[in-house]
Short mmCIF file of C-alpha atoms in Angstrom, two decimals:
data_model
loop_
_atom_site.label_atom_id
_atom_site.label_comp_id
_atom_site.label_asym_id
_atom_site.label_seq_id
_atom_site.Cartn_x
_atom_site.Cartn_y
_atom_site.Cartn_z
CA MET F 1 0.11 -0.12 -0.35
CA LYS F 2 3.36 2.32 0.36
CA LYS F 3 4.41 1.62 -2.72
CA PHE F 4 0.95 2.86 -4.61
CA GLY F 5 0.81 5.63 -2.35
CA LEU F 6 4.48 6.72 -3.52
CA TYR F 7 2.85 6.45 -7.19
CA GLY F 8 0.20 8.36 -6.74
CA GLY F 9 2.24 11.34 -4.83
CA LEU F 10 4.32 11.27 -7.81
CA PHE F 11 1.84 11.27 -10.36
CA LEU F 12 0.35 14.40 -8.66
CA LEU F 13 4.11 15.77 -8.41
CA MET F 14 4.35 15.57 -12.10
CA VAL F 15 0.93 17.06 -12.37
CA ILE F 16 1.72 19.78 -10.35
CA TRP F 17 5.47 20.25 -12.21
CA GLY F 18 3.97 20.08 -15.31
CA PHE F 19 1.57 23.22 -14.68
CA ASN F 20 4.09 25.07 -12.92
CA VAL F 21 5.94 26.08 -15.99
CA ILE F 22 2.96 27.93 -16.45
CA ALA F 23 3.00 29.44 -13.17
CA ILE F 24 6.51 30.82 -14.13
CA LYS F 25 5.74 31.91 -17.10
CA LEU F 26 2.44 33.99 -15.53
CA LEU F 27 5.09 35.11 -13.03
CA VAL F 28 7.76 36.49 -15.48
CA THR F 29 5.36 37.85 -17.49
CA GLU F 30 3.69 40.20 -14.53
CA PHE F 31 7.64 40.43 -12.85
CA THR F 32 10.83 40.95 -13.80
CA PRO F 33 12.71 37.56 -14.36
CA ILE F 34 15.28 36.95 -11.82
CA MET F 35 13.87 39.39 -9.14
CA ILE F 36 10.88 36.96 -8.97
CA GLN F 37 12.64 33.44 -9.15
CA SER F 38 15.24 34.77 -6.41
CA VAL F 39 11.84 35.72 -4.03
CA ARG F 40 10.09 32.32 -5.28
CA ILE F 41 13.39 30.41 -4.47
CA PHE F 42 13.94 32.09 -1.19
CA SER F 43 10.64 31.47 -0.37
CA ALA F 44 10.89 27.38 -1.32
CA SER F 45 14.10 27.13 0.72
CA LEU F 46 12.02 28.15 4.29
CA VAL F 47 9.79 25.35 3.11
CA VAL F 48 12.88 23.33 2.91
CA PHE F 49 14.66 24.57 6.56
CA ALA F 50 11.70 24.26 8.24
CA VAL F 51 11.18 20.46 7.24
CA LEU F 52 15.02 20.46 8.35
CA LEU F 53 13.92 21.64 12.04
CA ILE F 54 11.08 19.27 11.97
CA ALA F 55 13.58 16.30 11.30
CA LYS F 56 16.34 17.15 13.15
CA ASP F 57 18.56 17.34 10.68
CA LEU F 58 19.98 20.78 10.22
CA ARG F 59 23.82 21.03 10.46
CA LYS F 60 26.70 22.89 9.21
CA LEU F 61 28.37 21.50 6.18
CA SER F 62 32.19 20.29 6.09
CA ARG F 63 34.61 22.19 3.17
CA LYS F 64 33.43 19.15 1.31
CA GLU F 65 30.09 19.65 1.54
CA ALA F 66 30.39 22.89 1.18
CA ASN F 67 31.41 23.39 -2.07
CA TYR F 68 29.68 20.74 -3.61
CA THR F 69 26.36 22.70 -2.72
CA ILE F 70 28.11 25.66 -3.73
CA PHE F 71 28.59 24.39 -7.49
CA GLY F 72 25.44 22.81 -6.90
CA ALA F 73 23.48 26.37 -6.37
CA VAL F 74 25.51 27.69 -8.94
CA THR F 75 24.44 25.17 -11.69
CA GLY F 76 21.11 24.31 -10.37
CA VAL F 77 19.55 27.22 -8.94
CA VAL F 78 21.45 30.31 -9.94
CA GLY F 79 22.15 29.19 -13.69
CA HIS F 80 19.33 26.83 -14.30
CA HIS F 81 16.21 29.34 -12.69
CA SER F 82 17.67 32.30 -14.33
CA LEU F 83 18.17 31.32 -17.68
CA LEU F 84 14.46 29.75 -17.15
CA ALA F 85 13.11 32.62 -16.69
CA ILE F 86 14.35 34.47 -19.27
CA GLY F 87 14.08 31.95 -21.60
CA LEU F 88 9.52 31.77 -20.66
CA THR F 89 9.75 35.40 -21.89
CA ASP F 90 10.63 34.87 -25.28
CA THR F 91 9.01 31.45 -25.94
CA SER F 92 5.99 29.65 -24.96
CA ALA F 93 5.08 27.55 -21.98
CA SER F 94 4.27 24.44 -23.83
CA ASN F 95 7.76 25.01 -25.90
CA ALA F 96 9.60 24.92 -22.56
CA GLY F 97 7.79 22.09 -20.65
CA LEU F 98 9.01 19.92 -23.75
CA ILE F 99 12.18 20.95 -23.89
CA LEU F 100 12.34 20.32 -19.80
CA GLY F 101 11.19 17.16 -20.62
CA LEU F 102 15.08 16.56 -21.32
CA VAL F 103 16.13 17.25 -18.22
CA PRO F 104 16.91 13.36 -16.90
CA LEU F 105 18.57 12.63 -20.79
CA MET F 106 20.75 15.36 -20.01
CA THR F 107 21.58 14.56 -16.39
CA ALA F 108 22.15 10.37 -18.07
CA LEU F 109 25.10 12.13 -20.59
CA PHE F 110 26.75 14.08 -18.18
CA ALA F 111 27.12 10.87 -16.04
CA VAL F 112 28.37 9.03 -18.61
CA LEU F 113 30.48 12.11 -19.31
CA PHE F 114 31.60 12.97 -15.98
CA LEU F 115 31.00 9.93 -13.62
CA LYS F 116 31.70 7.08 -16.15
CA GLU F 117 28.18 5.56 -17.08
CA ARG F 118 28.69 3.54 -19.29
CA MET F 119 27.32 4.87 -23.23
CA THR F 120 25.40 1.90 -24.56
CA PHE F 121 23.35 1.58 -27.41
CA LEU F 122 20.12 2.38 -26.40
CA LYS F 123 21.30 5.55 -24.59
CA ALA F 124 22.80 7.30 -27.37
CA SER F 125 19.03 6.12 -29.69
CA GLY F 126 17.36 7.80 -27.00
CA ILE F 127 19.72 11.14 -26.92
CA LEU F 128 19.15 11.39 -30.79
CA LEU F 129 15.49 10.58 -30.67
CA ALA F 130 15.03 13.54 -28.39
CA LEU F 131 16.83 16.04 -29.79
CA ILE F 132 15.30 15.48 -33.18
CA GLY F 133 12.47 15.62 -30.67
CA VAL F 134 13.59 19.08 -29.52
CA SER F 135 14.39 20.87 -33.30
CA PHE F 136 10.34 19.69 -33.78
CA VAL F 137 9.20 21.14 -30.93
CA VAL F 138 11.92 24.45 -31.81
CA LEU F 139 10.73 24.82 -35.01
CA SER F 140 7.09 24.46 -34.30
CA GLY F 141 5.99 28.05 -34.69
CA GLY F 142 7.63 28.23 -38.54
CA ASP F 143 9.15 25.76 -41.36
CA GLY F 144 13.21 26.84 -40.47
CA LEU F 145 15.71 27.78 -38.79
CA GLY F 146 14.98 30.85 -38.48
CA SER F 147 11.76 29.84 -36.13
CA ALA F 148 13.50 29.09 -33.33
CA SER F 149 13.69 31.85 -30.75
CA SER F 150 16.20 32.74 -28.06
CA GLY F 151 14.06 31.78 -25.16
CA ASP F 152 14.00 27.99 -27.02
CA LEU F 153 17.82 28.28 -26.97
CA TYR F 154 18.01 29.57 -22.82
CA VAL F 155 15.18 27.48 -22.01
CA PHE F 156 17.70 24.22 -23.28
CA LEU F 157 20.75 26.31 -21.70
CA SER F 158 18.61 25.94 -18.36
CA VAL F 159 18.26 22.12 -18.55
CA THR F 160 22.10 21.52 -19.26
CA ALA F 161 22.19 23.48 -15.83
CA GLN F 162 20.50 21.70 -14.18
CA ALA F 163 21.79 18.43 -15.49
CA VAL F 164 25.38 19.76 -14.58
CA SER F 165 24.36 20.26 -10.90
CA PHE F 166 22.52 16.58 -10.45
CA ILE F 167 26.35 15.41 -10.91
CA PHE F 168 27.54 18.02 -8.02
CA ILE F 169 24.22 16.55 -5.55
CA LYS F 170 25.33 13.27 -6.70
CA LYS F 171 28.85 14.00 -4.83
CA GLY F 172 27.27 15.91 -2.17
CA THR F 173 24.19 13.37 -0.95
CA GLU F 174 27.34 10.92 -0.17
CA THR F 175 27.55 12.46 2.65
CA MET F 176 24.36 14.83 3.72
CA SER F 177 20.73 13.82 3.28
CA SER F 178 19.40 15.52 0.10
CA ARG F 179 17.12 17.99 1.56
CA LEU F 180 19.64 19.58 3.57
CA MET F 181 21.87 19.70 0.46
CA THR F 182 19.11 21.07 -1.03
CA GLY F 183 18.09 24.01 1.55
CA TRP F 184 21.29 25.58 1.88
CA MET F 185 20.97 24.94 -1.87
CA LEU F 186 18.18 27.33 -2.68
CA LEU F 187 19.16 29.40 0.31
CA ALA F 188 22.84 30.40 -1.52
CA GLY F 189 21.53 30.15 -4.92
CA SER F 190 18.03 32.47 -4.04
CA SER F 191 20.63 35.27 -2.57
CA THR F 192 22.50 35.16 -5.57
CA LEU F 193 19.89 35.84 -7.87
CA PHE F 194 18.39 38.43 -5.25
CA ILE F 195 21.63 40.59 -6.04
CA ILE F 196 21.77 39.87 -9.81
CA GLY F 197 18.47 41.17 -9.84
CA LEU F 198 18.73 44.42 -7.92
CA ILE F 199 22.05 44.87 -10.73
CA VAL F 200 20.29 44.46 -13.70
CA GLU F 201 16.31 45.06 -12.68
CA PRO F 202 16.37 47.70 -10.91
CA GLN F 203 13.15 47.95 -11.23
CA GLY F 204 12.24 44.72 -9.86
CA SER F 205 11.64 45.59 -6.43
CA SER F 206 8.85 47.84 -7.34
CA ALA F 207 7.01 46.04 -9.16
CA LEU F 208 6.58 43.33 -6.25
CA GLN F 209 4.75 45.62 -4.75
CA GLU F 210 2.36 46.33 -8.07
CA ALA F 211 0.98 42.80 -8.12
CA THR F 212 -2.76 41.15 -7.45
CA TRP F 213 -3.54 38.42 -4.88
CA THR F 214 -4.28 36.44 -7.61
CA MET F 215 -0.36 36.76 -9.29
CA TRP F 216 0.90 35.97 -5.47
CA LEU F 217 -1.39 33.08 -4.98
CA ILE F 218 0.38 31.48 -8.18
CA PHE F 219 3.79 32.42 -6.79
CA ALA F 220 3.25 30.69 -3.43
CA VAL F 221 1.53 27.76 -4.72
CA SER F 222 4.45 27.36 -7.09
CA ALA F 223 7.41 28.07 -4.35
CA VAL F 224 6.03 25.96 -1.36
CA PHE F 225 4.25 22.87 -3.54
CA ALA F 226 6.28 22.48 -6.60
CA THR F 227 9.96 23.94 -5.56
CA GLY F 228 10.19 23.19 -1.97
CA LEU F 229 7.80 20.29 -0.80
CA GLY F 230 7.65 18.73 -4.24
CA HIS F 231 11.69 17.90 -4.58
CA MET F 232 11.57 16.15 -1.36
CA PHE F 233 8.81 14.36 -1.81
CA TYR F 234 10.95 13.24 -5.35
CA ASN F 235 13.74 12.28 -3.39
CA LYS F 236 11.46 9.98 -0.88
CA ALA F 237 10.56 8.39 -4.07
CA ILE F 238 13.71 8.29 -4.95
CA TYR F 239 14.93 6.42 -1.57
CA HIS F 240 11.67 4.13 -1.73
CA ILE F 241 11.35 2.77 -5.21
CA GLY F 242 14.67 3.35 -6.68
CA PRO F 243 15.43 6.26 -9.59
CA GLY F 244 14.53 3.66 -12.49
CA GLU F 245 10.55 3.33 -11.60
CA ALA F 246 10.55 7.18 -10.41
CA ALA F 247 12.16 8.50 -14.15
CA VAL F 248 9.17 6.55 -15.36
CA PHE F 249 7.33 8.96 -13.80
CA ASN F 250 9.57 12.35 -15.32
CA ASN F 251 8.04 11.79 -18.46
CA LEU F 252 4.57 13.33 -17.32
CA THR F 253 5.82 16.47 -17.00
CA PRO F 254 5.81 17.58 -20.72
CA PHE F 255 2.44 16.01 -21.08
CA PHE F 256 0.94 18.30 -18.59
CA ALA F 257 2.89 21.05 -19.53
CA LEU F 258 1.17 21.33 -22.78
CA LEU F 259 -1.98 20.45 -21.16
CA GLY F 260 -1.87 23.22 -18.86
CA ALA F 261 -0.83 25.61 -21.65
CA ALA F 262 -3.74 24.99 -23.51
CA ILE F 263 -6.24 25.09 -20.85
CA PHE F 264 -4.51 28.18 -19.35
CA LEU F 265 -2.99 30.17 -21.47
CA SER F 266 -4.66 29.31 -24.93
CA GLU F 267 -1.45 27.81 -26.49
CA PRO F 268 -1.92 26.29 -29.61
CA ILE F 269 -0.55 22.90 -30.39
CA GLY F 270 0.64 21.90 -32.99
CA TRP F 271 1.33 18.48 -34.74
CA LYS F 272 5.61 19.55 -34.62
CA GLN F 273 4.95 20.39 -30.61
CA ILE F 274 2.85 16.54 -30.67
CA ILE F 275 5.42 14.89 -32.82
CA GLY F 276 8.33 16.33 -30.98
CA PHE F 277 6.43 14.99 -27.24
CA VAL F 278 6.52 11.91 -28.74
CA LEU F 279 10.26 11.95 -29.78
CA ILE F 280 11.34 13.30 -26.25
CA VAL F 281 9.45 10.71 -24.27
CA VAL F 282 10.67 7.99 -26.09
CA GLY F 283 14.36 8.98 -26.16
CA VAL F 284 14.20 9.97 -22.42
CA MET F 285 12.53 6.35 -21.76
CA LEU F 286 16.09 5.07 -23.84
CA GLY F 287 18.45 6.96 -22.93
CA THR F 288 18.19 7.07 -19.31
CA GLY F 289 17.59 3.71 -19.24
CA THR F 290 14.12 3.56 -17.90
CA VAL F 291 13.17 0.70 -21.04
CA ASP F 292 16.10 -1.39 -19.84
CA TYR F 293 15.42 -1.35 -16.57
CA ILE F 294 11.65 -2.28 -17.43
CA MET F 295 12.81 -5.12 -19.50
CA LYS F 296 15.32 -6.27 -16.68
CA ARG F 297 12.38 -6.13 -13.85
CA ARG F 298 9.50 -7.80 -15.58
CA GLU F 299 12.58 -11.22 -17.13
CA ARG F 300 13.01 -11.15 -13.09
CA ARG F 301 9.87 -11.49 -12.04
CA TYR F 302 8.95 -13.92 -14.54
CA THR F 303 11.63 -15.94 -13.37
CA SER F 304 10.45 -15.31 -9.93
CA LEU F 305 7.11 -17.14 -10.87
CA GLN F 306 8.59 -19.78 -12.80
CA SER F 307 11.09 -20.90 -9.73
CA TYR F 308 7.68 -21.67 -7.87
CA PRO F 309 6.96 -25.06 -7.18
CA ARG F 310 3.68 -25.87 -9.65
CA MET F 311 0.12 -26.89 -7.72
CA LYS F 312 -0.31 -30.92 -8.23
CA GLY F 313 -3.97 -31.55 -9.27
#
């Protein structure tokens, strides 16, 4: 029953993460992108630190842990969230949601490059398929390379930055809990983003005072549920059911991002985006080893069933 509860929670989380792309799109339209991201992520860090205090898991970091946390914050918070916010000012939420679906695949690719994991034929095929899928997505507004927006490029770079951060997170969580590292990363990254926002967006703080309560409600849901509690629950799910099963649910995020963009933003979904979605999902499942994991698990289950003694009539 506990596993089914985790499955249900993961499904709901993918809905939240998919719709969170729409929430960020609305927020960067109402506010300046870097400033609102800094405040949103800082709010999420407060949620994580509250959980750390309740769980009595808050402590100082060693120098080695601090280094991994800083590098993770620079890439996974400052890099990822600033590039995503800037990108969403110049591309559709549907495009951004599909490109963000590449995160697991890019993580697998960097694991091959930096963690010496093996590159297989399935992984290489998945990477190729997903990149072809992205080409359909970024060209969905026209018929040539000129139709690809700078926003799509920024979102792709944000995916790359987040994938790099997972390398540091993997190293850092060898000696500390994932939620402890997440809390310090969010706090350090949001503080840095706030300073950057003050410099490059001097009008950003005044924009915060002019927002409607509806925007602040969207802000709160995004910060608390999508970023704060969401990431902690996902890490818990990985611990209990393994990264292979948890990764299967990641493929639902671009679907709900597409659905949310159509419902809440009235963005048209074209055939190129649909083809891109299918190719990205298949590519991610192949490239991250999800298909291989499912096949091996079924094989083990079949073998265990065959090993049971047959009932005699």
